[in-house]
Coordinates of C-alpha atoms and ligand atoms in Angstrom, one line a residue:
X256 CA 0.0 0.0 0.0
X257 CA 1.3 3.4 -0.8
X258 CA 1.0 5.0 2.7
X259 CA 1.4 8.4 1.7
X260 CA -2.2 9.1 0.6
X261 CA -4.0 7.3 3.1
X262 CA -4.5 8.5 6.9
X263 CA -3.3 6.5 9.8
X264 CA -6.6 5.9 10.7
X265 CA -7.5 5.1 7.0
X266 CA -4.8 2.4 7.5
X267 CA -5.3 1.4 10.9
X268 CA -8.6 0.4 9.4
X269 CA -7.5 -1.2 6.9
X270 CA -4.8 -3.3 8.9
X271 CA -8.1 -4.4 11.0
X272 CA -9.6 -6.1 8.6
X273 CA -9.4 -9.8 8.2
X274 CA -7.7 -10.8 4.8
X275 CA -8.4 -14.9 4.4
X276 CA -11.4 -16.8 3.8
X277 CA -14.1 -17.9 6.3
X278 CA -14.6 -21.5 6.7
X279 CA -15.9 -23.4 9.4
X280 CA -15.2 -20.4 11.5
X281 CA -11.5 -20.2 11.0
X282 CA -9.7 -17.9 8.8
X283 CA -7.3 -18.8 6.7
X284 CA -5.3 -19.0 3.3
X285 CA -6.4 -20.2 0.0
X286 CA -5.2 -23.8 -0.9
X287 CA -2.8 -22.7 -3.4
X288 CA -1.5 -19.6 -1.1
X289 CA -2.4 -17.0 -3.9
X290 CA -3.9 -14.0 -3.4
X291 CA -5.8 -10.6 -5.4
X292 CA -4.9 -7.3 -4.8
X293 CA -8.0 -4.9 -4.1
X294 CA -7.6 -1.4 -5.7
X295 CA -9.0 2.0 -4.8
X296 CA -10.6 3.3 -7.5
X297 CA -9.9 7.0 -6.8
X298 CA -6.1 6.8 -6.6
X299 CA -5.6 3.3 -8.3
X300 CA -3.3 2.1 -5.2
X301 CA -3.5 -1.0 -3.4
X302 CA -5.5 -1.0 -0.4
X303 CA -5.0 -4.7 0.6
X304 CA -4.3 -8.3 -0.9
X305 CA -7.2 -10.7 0.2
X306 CA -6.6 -14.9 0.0
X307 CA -8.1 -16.2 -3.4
X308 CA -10.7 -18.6 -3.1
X309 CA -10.6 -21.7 -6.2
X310 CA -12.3 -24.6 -6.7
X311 CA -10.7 -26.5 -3.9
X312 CA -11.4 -23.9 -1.1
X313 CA -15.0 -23.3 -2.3
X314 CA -16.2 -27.4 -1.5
X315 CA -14.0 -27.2 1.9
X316 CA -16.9 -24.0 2.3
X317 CA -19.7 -26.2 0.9
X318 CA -18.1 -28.8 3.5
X319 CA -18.9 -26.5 6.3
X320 CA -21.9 -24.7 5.2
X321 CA -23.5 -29.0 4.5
X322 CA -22.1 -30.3 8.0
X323 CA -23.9 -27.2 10.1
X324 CA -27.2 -27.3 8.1
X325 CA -28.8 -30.1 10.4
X326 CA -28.2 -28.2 13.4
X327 CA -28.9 -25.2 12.4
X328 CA -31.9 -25.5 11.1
X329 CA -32.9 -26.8 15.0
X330 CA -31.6 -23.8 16.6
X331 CA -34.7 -22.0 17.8
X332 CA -35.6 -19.2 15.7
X333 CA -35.8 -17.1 18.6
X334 CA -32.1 -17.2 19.0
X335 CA -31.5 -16.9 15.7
X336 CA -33.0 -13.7 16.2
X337 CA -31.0 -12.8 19.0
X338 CA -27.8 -13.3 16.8
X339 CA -29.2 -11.3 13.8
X340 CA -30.1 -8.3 16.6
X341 CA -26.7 -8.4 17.5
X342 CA -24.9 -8.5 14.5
X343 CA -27.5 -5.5 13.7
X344 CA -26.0 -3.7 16.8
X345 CA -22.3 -5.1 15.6
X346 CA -22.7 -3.0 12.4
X347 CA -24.2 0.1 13.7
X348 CA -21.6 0.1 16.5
X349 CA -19.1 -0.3 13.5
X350 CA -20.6 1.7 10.7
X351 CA -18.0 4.1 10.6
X352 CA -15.3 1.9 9.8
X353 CA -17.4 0.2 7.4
X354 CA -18.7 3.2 5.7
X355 CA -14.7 4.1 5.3
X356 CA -14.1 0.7 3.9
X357 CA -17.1 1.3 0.9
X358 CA -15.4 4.5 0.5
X359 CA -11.9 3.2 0.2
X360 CA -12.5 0.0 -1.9
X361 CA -15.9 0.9 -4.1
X362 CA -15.4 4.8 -4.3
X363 CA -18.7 6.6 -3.0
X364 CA -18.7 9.3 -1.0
X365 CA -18.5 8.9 2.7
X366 CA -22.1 10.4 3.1
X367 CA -23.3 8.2 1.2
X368 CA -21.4 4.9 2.5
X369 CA -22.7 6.0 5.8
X370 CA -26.5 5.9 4.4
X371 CA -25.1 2.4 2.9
X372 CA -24.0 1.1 6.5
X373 CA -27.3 2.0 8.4
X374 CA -29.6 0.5 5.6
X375 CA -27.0 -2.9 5.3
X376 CA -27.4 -2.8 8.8
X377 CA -31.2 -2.5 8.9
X378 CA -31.6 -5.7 6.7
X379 CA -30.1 -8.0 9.9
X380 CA -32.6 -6.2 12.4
X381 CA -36.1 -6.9 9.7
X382 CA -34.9 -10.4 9.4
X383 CA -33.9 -10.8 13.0
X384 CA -37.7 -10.0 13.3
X385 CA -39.2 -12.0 10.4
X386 CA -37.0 -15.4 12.2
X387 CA -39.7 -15.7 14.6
X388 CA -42.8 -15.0 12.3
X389 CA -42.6 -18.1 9.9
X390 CA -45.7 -19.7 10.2
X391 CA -47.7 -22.4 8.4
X392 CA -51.4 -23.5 8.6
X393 CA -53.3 -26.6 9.3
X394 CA -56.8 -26.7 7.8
X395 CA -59.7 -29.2 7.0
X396 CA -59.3 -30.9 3.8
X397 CA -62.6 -30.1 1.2
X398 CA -64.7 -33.5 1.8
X399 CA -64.3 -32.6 5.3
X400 CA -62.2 -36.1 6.1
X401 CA -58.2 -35.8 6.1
X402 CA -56.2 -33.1 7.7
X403 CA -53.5 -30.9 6.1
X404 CA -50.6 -29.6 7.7
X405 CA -48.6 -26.8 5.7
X406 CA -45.2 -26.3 7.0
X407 CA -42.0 -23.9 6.2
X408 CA -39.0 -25.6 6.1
X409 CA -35.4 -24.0 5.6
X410 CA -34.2 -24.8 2.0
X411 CA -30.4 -25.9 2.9
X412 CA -27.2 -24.6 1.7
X413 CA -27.0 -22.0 -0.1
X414 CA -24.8 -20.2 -2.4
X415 CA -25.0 -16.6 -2.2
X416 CA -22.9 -14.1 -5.1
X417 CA -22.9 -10.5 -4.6
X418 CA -21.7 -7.2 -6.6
X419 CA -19.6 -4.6 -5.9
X420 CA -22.0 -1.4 -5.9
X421 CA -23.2 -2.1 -2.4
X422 CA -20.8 -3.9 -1.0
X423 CA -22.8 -4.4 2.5
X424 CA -26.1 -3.9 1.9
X425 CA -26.2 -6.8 -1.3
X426 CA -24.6 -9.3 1.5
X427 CA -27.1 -8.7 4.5
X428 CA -29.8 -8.6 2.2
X429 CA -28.9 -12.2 1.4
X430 CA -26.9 -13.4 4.4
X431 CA -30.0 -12.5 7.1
X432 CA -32.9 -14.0 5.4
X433 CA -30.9 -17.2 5.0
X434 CA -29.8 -16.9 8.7
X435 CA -33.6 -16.5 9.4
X436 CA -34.7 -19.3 7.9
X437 CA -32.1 -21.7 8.9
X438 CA -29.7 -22.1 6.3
X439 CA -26.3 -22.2 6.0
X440 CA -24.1 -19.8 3.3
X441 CA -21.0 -20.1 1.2
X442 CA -20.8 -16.4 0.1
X443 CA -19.0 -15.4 -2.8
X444 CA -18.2 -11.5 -2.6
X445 CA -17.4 -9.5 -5.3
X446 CA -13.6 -9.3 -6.6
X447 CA -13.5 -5.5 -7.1
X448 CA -15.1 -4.5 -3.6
X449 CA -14.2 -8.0 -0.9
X450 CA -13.4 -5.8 2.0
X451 CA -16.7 -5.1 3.4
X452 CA -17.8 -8.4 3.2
X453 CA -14.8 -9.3 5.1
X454 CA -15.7 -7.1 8.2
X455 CA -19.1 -8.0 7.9
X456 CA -18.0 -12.1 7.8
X457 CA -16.3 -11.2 11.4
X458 CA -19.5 -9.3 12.8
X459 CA -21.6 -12.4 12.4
X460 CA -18.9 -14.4 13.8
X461 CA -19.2 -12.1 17.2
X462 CA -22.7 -11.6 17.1
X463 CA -22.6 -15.2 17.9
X464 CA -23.0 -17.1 14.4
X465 CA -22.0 -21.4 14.9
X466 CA -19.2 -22.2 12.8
X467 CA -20.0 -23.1 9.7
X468 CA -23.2 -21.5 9.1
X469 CA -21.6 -18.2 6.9
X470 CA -18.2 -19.3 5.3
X471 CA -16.7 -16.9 2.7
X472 CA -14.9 -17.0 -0.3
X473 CA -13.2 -14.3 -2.0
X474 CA -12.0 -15.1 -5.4
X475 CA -11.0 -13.7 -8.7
X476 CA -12.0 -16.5 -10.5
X477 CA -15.4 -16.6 -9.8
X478 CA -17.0 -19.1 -12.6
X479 CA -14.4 -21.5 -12.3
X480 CA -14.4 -21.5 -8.2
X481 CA -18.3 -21.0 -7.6
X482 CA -19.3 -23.6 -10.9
X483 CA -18.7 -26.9 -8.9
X484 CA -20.6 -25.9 -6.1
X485 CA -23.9 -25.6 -8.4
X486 CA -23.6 -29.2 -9.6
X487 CA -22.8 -30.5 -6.0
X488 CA -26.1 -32.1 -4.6
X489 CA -25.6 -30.4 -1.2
X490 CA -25.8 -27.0 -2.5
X491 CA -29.8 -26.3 -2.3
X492 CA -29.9 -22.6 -3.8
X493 CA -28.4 -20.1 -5.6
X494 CA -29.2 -16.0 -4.8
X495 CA -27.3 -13.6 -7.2
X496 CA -27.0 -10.1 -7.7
X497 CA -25.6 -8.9 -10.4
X498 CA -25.6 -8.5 -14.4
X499 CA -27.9 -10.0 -16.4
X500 CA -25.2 -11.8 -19.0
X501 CA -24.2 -13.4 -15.8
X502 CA -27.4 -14.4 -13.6
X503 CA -28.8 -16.0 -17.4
X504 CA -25.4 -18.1 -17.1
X505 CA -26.4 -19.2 -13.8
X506 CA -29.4 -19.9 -14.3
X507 CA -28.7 -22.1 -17.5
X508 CA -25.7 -24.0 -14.7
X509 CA -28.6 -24.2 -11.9
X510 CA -31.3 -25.4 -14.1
X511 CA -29.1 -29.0 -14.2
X512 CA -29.6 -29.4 -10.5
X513 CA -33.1 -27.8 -10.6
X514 CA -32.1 -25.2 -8.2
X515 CA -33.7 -22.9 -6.6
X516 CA -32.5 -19.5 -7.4
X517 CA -33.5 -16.0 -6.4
X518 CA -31.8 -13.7 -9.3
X519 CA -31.3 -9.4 -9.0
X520 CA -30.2 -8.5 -12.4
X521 CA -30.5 -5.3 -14.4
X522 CA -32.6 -2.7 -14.4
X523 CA -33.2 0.3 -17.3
X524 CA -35.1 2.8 -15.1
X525 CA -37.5 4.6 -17.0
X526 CA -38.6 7.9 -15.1
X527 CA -41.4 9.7 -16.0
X528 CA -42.3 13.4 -15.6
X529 CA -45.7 14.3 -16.4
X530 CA -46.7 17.9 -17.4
X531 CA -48.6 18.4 -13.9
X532 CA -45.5 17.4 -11.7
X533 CA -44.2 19.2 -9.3
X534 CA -41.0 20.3 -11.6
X535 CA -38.3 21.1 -8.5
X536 CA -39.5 17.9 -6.8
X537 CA -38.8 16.1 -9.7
X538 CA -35.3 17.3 -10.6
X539 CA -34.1 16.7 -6.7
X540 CA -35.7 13.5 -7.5
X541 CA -33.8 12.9 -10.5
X542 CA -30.3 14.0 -9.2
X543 CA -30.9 11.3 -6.4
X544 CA -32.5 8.8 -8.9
X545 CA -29.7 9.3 -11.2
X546 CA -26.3 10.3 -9.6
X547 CA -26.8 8.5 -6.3
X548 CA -23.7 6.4 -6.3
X549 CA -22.5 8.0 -9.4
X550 CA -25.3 6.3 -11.2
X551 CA -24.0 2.8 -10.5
X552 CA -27.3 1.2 -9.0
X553 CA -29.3 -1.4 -10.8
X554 CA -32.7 0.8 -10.1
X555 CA -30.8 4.2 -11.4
X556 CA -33.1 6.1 -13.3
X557 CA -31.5 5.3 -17.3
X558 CA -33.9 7.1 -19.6
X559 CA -35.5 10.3 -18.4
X560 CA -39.0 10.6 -20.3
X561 CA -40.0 14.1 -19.9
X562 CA -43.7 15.1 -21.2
X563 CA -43.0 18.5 -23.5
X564 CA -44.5 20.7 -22.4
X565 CA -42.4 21.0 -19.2
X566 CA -39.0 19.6 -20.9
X567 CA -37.1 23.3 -21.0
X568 CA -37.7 23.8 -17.6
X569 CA -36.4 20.6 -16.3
X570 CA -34.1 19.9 -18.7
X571 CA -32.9 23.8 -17.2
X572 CA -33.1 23.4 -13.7
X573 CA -31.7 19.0 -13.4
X574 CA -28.7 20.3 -15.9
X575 CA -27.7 23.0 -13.8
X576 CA -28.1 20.8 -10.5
X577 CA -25.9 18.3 -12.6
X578 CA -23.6 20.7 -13.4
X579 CA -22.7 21.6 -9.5
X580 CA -22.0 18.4 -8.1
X581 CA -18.7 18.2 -6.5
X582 CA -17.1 15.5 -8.1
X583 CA -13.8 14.2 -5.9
X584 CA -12.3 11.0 -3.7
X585 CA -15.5 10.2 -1.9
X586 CA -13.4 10.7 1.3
X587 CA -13.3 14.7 0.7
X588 CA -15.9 16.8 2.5
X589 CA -18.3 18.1 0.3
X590 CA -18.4 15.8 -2.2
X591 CA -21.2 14.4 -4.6
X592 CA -20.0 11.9 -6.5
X593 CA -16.7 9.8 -6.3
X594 CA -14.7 7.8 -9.2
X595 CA -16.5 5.0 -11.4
X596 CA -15.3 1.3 -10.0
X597 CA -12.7 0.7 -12.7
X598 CA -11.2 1.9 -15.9
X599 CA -13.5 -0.7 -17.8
X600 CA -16.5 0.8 -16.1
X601 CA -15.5 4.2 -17.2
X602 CA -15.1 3.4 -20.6
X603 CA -18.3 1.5 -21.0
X604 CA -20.3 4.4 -20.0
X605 CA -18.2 6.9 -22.5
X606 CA -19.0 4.7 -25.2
X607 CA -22.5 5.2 -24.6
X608 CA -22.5 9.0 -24.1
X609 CA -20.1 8.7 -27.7
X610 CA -22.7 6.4 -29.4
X611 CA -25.3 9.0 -28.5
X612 CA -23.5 12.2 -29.4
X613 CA -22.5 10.4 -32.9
X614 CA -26.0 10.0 -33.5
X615 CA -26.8 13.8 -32.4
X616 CA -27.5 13.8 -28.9
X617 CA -26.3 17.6 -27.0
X618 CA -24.8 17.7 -24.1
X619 CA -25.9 19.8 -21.9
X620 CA -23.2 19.1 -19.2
X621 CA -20.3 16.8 -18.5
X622 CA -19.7 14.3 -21.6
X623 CA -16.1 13.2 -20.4
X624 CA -14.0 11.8 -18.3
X625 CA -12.5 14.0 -14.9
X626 CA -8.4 14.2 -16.2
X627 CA -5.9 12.6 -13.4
X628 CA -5.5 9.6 -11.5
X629 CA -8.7 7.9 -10.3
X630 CA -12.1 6.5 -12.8
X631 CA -13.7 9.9 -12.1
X632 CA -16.3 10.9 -14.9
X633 CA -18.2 14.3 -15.1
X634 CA -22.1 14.0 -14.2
X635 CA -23.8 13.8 -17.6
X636 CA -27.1 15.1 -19.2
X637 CA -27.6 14.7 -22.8
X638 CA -31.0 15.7 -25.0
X639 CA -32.1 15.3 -28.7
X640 CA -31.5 11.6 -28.3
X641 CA -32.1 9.2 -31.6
X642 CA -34.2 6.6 -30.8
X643 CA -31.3 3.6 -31.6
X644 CA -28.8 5.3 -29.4
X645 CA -27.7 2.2 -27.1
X646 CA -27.9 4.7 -24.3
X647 CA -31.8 4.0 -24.5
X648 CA -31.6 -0.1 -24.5
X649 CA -28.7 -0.7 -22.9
X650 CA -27.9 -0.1 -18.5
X651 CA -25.8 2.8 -18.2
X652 CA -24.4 2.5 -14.6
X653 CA -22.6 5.8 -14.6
X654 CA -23.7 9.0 -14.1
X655 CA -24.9 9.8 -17.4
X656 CA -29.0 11.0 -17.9
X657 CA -30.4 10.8 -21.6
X658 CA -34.0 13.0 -21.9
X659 CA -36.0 12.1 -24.3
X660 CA -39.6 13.5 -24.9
X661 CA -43.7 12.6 -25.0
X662 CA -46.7 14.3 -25.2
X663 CA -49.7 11.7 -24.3
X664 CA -49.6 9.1 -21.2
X665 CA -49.9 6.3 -23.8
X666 CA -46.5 7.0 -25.5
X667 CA -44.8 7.4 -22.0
X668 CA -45.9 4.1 -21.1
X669 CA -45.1 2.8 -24.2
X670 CA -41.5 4.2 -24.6
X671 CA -41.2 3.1 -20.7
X672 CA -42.3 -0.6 -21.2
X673 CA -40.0 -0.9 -24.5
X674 CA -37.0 -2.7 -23.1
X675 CA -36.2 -6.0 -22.1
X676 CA -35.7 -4.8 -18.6
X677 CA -38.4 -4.6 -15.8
X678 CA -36.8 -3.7 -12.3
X679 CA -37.7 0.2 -11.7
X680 CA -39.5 3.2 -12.4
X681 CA -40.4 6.4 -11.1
X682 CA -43.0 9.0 -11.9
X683 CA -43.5 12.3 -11.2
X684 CA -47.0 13.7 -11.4
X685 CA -49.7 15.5 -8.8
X686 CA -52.4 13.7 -10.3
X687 CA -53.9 10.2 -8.3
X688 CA -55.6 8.5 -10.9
X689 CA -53.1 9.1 -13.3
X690 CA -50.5 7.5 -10.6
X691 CA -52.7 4.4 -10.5
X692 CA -53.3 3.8 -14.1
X693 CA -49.4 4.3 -14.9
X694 CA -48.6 1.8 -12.2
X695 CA -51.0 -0.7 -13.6
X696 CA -49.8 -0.1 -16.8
X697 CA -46.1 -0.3 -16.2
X698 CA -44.1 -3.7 -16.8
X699 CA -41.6 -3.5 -13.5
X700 CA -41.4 -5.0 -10.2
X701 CA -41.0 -1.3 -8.5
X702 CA -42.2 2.2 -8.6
X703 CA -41.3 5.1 -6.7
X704 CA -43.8 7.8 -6.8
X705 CA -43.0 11.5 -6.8
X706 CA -39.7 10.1 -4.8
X707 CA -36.0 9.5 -6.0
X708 CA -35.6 6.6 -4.0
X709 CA -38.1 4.0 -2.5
X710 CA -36.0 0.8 -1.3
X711 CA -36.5 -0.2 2.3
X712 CA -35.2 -3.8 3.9
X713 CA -39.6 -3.7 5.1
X714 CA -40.7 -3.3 1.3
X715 CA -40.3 -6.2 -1.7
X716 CA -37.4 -5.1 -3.7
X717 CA -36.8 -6.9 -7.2
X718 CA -37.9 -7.2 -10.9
X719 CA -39.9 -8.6 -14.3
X720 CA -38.3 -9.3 -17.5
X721 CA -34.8 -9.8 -17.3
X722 CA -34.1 -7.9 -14.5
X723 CA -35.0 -11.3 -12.2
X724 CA -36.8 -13.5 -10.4
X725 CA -37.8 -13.4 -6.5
X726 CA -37.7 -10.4 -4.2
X727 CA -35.0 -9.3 -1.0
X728 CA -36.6 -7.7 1.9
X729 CA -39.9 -7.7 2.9
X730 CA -42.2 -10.5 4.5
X731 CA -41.1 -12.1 0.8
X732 CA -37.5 -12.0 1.6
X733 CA -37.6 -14.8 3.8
X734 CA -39.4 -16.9 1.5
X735 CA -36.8 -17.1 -1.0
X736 CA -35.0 -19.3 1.5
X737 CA -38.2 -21.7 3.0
X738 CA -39.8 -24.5 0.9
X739 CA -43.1 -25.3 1.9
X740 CA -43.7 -29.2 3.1
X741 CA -47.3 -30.6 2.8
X742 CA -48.3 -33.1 5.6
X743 CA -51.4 -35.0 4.8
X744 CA -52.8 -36.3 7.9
X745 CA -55.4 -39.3 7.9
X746 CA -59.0 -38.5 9.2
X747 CA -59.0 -38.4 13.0
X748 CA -62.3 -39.4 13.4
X749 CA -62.0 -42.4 11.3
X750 CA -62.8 -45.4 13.0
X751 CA -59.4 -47.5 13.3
Ligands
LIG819 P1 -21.5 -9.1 -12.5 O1 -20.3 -8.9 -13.3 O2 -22.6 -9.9 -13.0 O3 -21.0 -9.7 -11.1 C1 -21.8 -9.9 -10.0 C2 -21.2 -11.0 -9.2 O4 -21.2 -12.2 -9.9 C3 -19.8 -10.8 -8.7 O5 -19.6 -11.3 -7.5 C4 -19.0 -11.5 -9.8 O6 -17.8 -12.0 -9.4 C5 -19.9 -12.8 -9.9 N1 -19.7 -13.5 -11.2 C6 -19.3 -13.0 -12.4 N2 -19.2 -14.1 -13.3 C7 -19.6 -15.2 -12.6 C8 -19.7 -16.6 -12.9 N3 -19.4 -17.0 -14.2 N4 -20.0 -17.4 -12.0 C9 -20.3 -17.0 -10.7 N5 -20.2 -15.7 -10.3 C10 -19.9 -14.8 -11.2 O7 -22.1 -7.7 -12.0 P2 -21.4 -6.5 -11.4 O8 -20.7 -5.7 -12.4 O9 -20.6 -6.9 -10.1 O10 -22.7 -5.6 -10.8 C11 -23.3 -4.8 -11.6 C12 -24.6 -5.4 -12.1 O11 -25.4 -5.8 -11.0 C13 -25.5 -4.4 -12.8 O12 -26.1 -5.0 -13.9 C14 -26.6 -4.1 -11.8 O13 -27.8 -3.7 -12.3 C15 -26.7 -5.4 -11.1 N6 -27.3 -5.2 -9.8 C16 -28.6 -5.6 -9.6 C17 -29.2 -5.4 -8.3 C18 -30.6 -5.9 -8.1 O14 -31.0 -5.9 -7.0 N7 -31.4 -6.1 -9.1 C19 -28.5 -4.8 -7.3 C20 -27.2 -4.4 -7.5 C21 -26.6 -4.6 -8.8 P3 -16.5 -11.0 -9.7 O15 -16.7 -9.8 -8.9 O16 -15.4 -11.9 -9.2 O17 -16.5 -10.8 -11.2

């Protein structure tokens, strides 16, 4: 690590956290002793080296996760609870240092880490209180003769694969609903961003957590370490987060096992601002929508439909807001938006601001990369978009918003359903009915109306098309991780 640019506190932290992989409760090396370097994408420097997970190390984590299912699935849910309360406690009373971690290894701004640590955190306090409200039902059976009994049982071993734009948050929206239910985790985190993970991996381990039950594996070779697992019998269910290229290649691997599988892909936000909106509320909305976490969130707002008669005006007003974000190392005061996760990243989402521009989109702010060391790229509004630009079809994931225009309710629908993606959308508009009939009419598994940002670890977050299948959070999070068992019970008042 170059120590020049980082605090002592900054590496203090960083010295703190736990560098091998979890399994069966004990940290330790890879098999083959190799290792991955994890980068800071503001400075390019080397914050850490973390053990590198293969094939081998990944079935000694299937080992664990299979040997502790049977008991833990008979721990009371009660304490279960209690663990998942603690571990809620264990990130709060850490959610400095992990907010500096997000910061450090994925790039946002410390505000906004900080908002990422309490609402990670809030995930393992909802499912510490869904553990003890799995229920099932017994009931009469129509010609009035057998009994049913309808019970929830915990699916088994699970394999759970995370990205890097919410480093916490994506792993205690997975890790406590499994915990809840009684199954056990190999958890893969994500190569650009393992740090967090890592802290988090040693909260549950002092909130309480059994050996075995959450067993991690950081790796930079993720198909070829994570592919045996999904053809091993003991593994009972996949949960991924992350592109949709990649969740379809999962799928296809699970579908041999018959898997189950809980997939967060995608998303190609539409949002919609009607001609009655309130026009301020919807550019704050917008700027959060869009250049939260410099546009790298799967719900992101990606195509800005804007009715015409109110376009100038917010195209005015968001543009300007655009133009003053602060854009610096998210570990500046002050600052709005921090560097894009890698170079790669970056130059995906100038290709599609180019793509556009060649095709005779304006831009009325940003367009480039920030010169200097660091994946910075300058917040983005582009108008007079053709309707082929890839910008339109395609998830931007920076912190670049295309407008595009309509004049009747029909066409904004319309242009708002047209893409293979299904995960968000927001609308802006003071009128009820209308709000009821666009939400009816809209193909995605979330919209946030009049608001910038809607997700909640209470509420059902996930999408239609291919932006996935199942929902985190919620009374439906748990379900992903429960199979329901039908007990037919013979007539009691049959004579025997
Ligand atoms: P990604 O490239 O698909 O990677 C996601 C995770 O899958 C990472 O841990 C990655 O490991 C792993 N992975 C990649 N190839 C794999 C393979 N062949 N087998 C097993 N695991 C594999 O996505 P990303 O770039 O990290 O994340 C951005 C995407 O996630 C965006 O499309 C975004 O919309 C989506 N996302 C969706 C939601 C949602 O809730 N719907 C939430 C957040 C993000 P490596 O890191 O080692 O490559």
């Amino acid at each position: 690590m170059e120590t020049g640019i980082y605090t002592e506190r900054e590496r203090a932290l960083l010295e703190s956290v736990p560098t091998g992989l979890l399994i069966n409760g004990q940290w330790r090396p890879s098999v083959s002793g190799r290792t991955f370097d994890v980068e800071d994408p503001a400075t390019g420097a080397t914050l850490l080296s973390v053990a590198d997970a293969g094939p081998e190390d990944a079935m000694a984590a299937l080992d664990a996760a299979s040997a502790a299912q049977e008991s833990w699935a008979k721990v009371a849910p009660r304490e279960r609870s209690e663990i998942l309360r603690l571990a809620f406690e264990g990130v709060l009373a850490r959610a400095e240092d992990f907010a500096l971690l997000m910061t450090l290894e994925m790039g946002k701004p410390l505000d906004q880490a900080r908002g990422e640590a309490v609402y990670g955190a809030e995930f393992l306090r909802w499912f510490s209180e869904e553990a003890v409200r799995v229920t099932g039902r017994y009931s009469t059976a129509p010609d009035g003769r057998n009994r049913f009994l309808v019970q929830k049982r915990p699916v088994g071993p699970c394999l759970l694969i995370t990205p890097w734009n919410f480093p916490l948050a994506m792993a205690t929206r997975k890790v406590a609903p499994a915990v809840a239910a009684g199954c056990t985790i190999v958890l893969k985190s994500a190569n650009l961003t393992p740090l967090t993970a890592q802290l988090f991996a040693q909260v549950m381990q002092e909130a309480g957590l059994p050996d075995g039950v959450l067993n991690l594996i950081p790796t930079s070779t993720a198909g070829a370490t994570t592919g045996p697992l999904l053809k091993d019998r003991r593994l009972r269910k996949l949960s991924f987060t992350g592109s949709t290229p990649v969740g379809q290649r999962l799928l296809a691997d699970a579908s041999q096992r018959v898997l189950r599988t809980s997939m967060e892909l995608g998303g190609n936000a539409p949002f919609i601002v009607f001609e009655d909106a309130d026009i301020d509320a919807a550019v704050e909305g917008a700027l959060a929508a869009k250049m939260r976490n410099m546009g790298e969130v799967c719900t992101a707002a990606n195509r800005m439909i804007v009715h015409r008669d109110v376009l100038q005006e917010f195209s005015t007003k968001f543009s300007a807001l655009v133009a003053a974000q602060v854009v610096a190392r998210g570990t500046e005061q002050g600052v709005n938006l921090g560097p894009l996760v890698d170079a790669k990243s970056r130059n995906k989402v100038h290709e599609l601001v180019q793509d556009a521009v060649d095709r005779g989109a304006t831009v009325l702010t940003g367009g480039s990369a920030v010169d200097g060391p660091g994946y910075f790229y300058k917040p983005t509004v582009l108008t007079g978009i053709a309707p082929d630009s890839r910008i339109l079809a395609e998830e931007v994931f920076g912190p670049v918003a295309p407008i595009i225009t309509f004049t009747e309710e029909e066409e904004a629908l319309r242009m708002a359903n047209d893409s293979d993606y299904g995960l968000m959308a927001y609308v802006f508009t003071r009128d009820v009915n209308r709000s009821l009939r666009v939400a009816e009419g809209l193909e995605t598994g979330m919209l946030a109306l009049n608001a910038g940002v809607i997700a909640n670890p209470a509420a059902p977050f996930g999408g239609v098309k291919l932006s996935g299948l199942g929902r985190e959070g919620g009374f439906e999070g748990i379900e992903e991780y429960l199979y329901t068992q039908f007990v037919g019970v013979s007539d009691p008042f049959a004579a025997s």
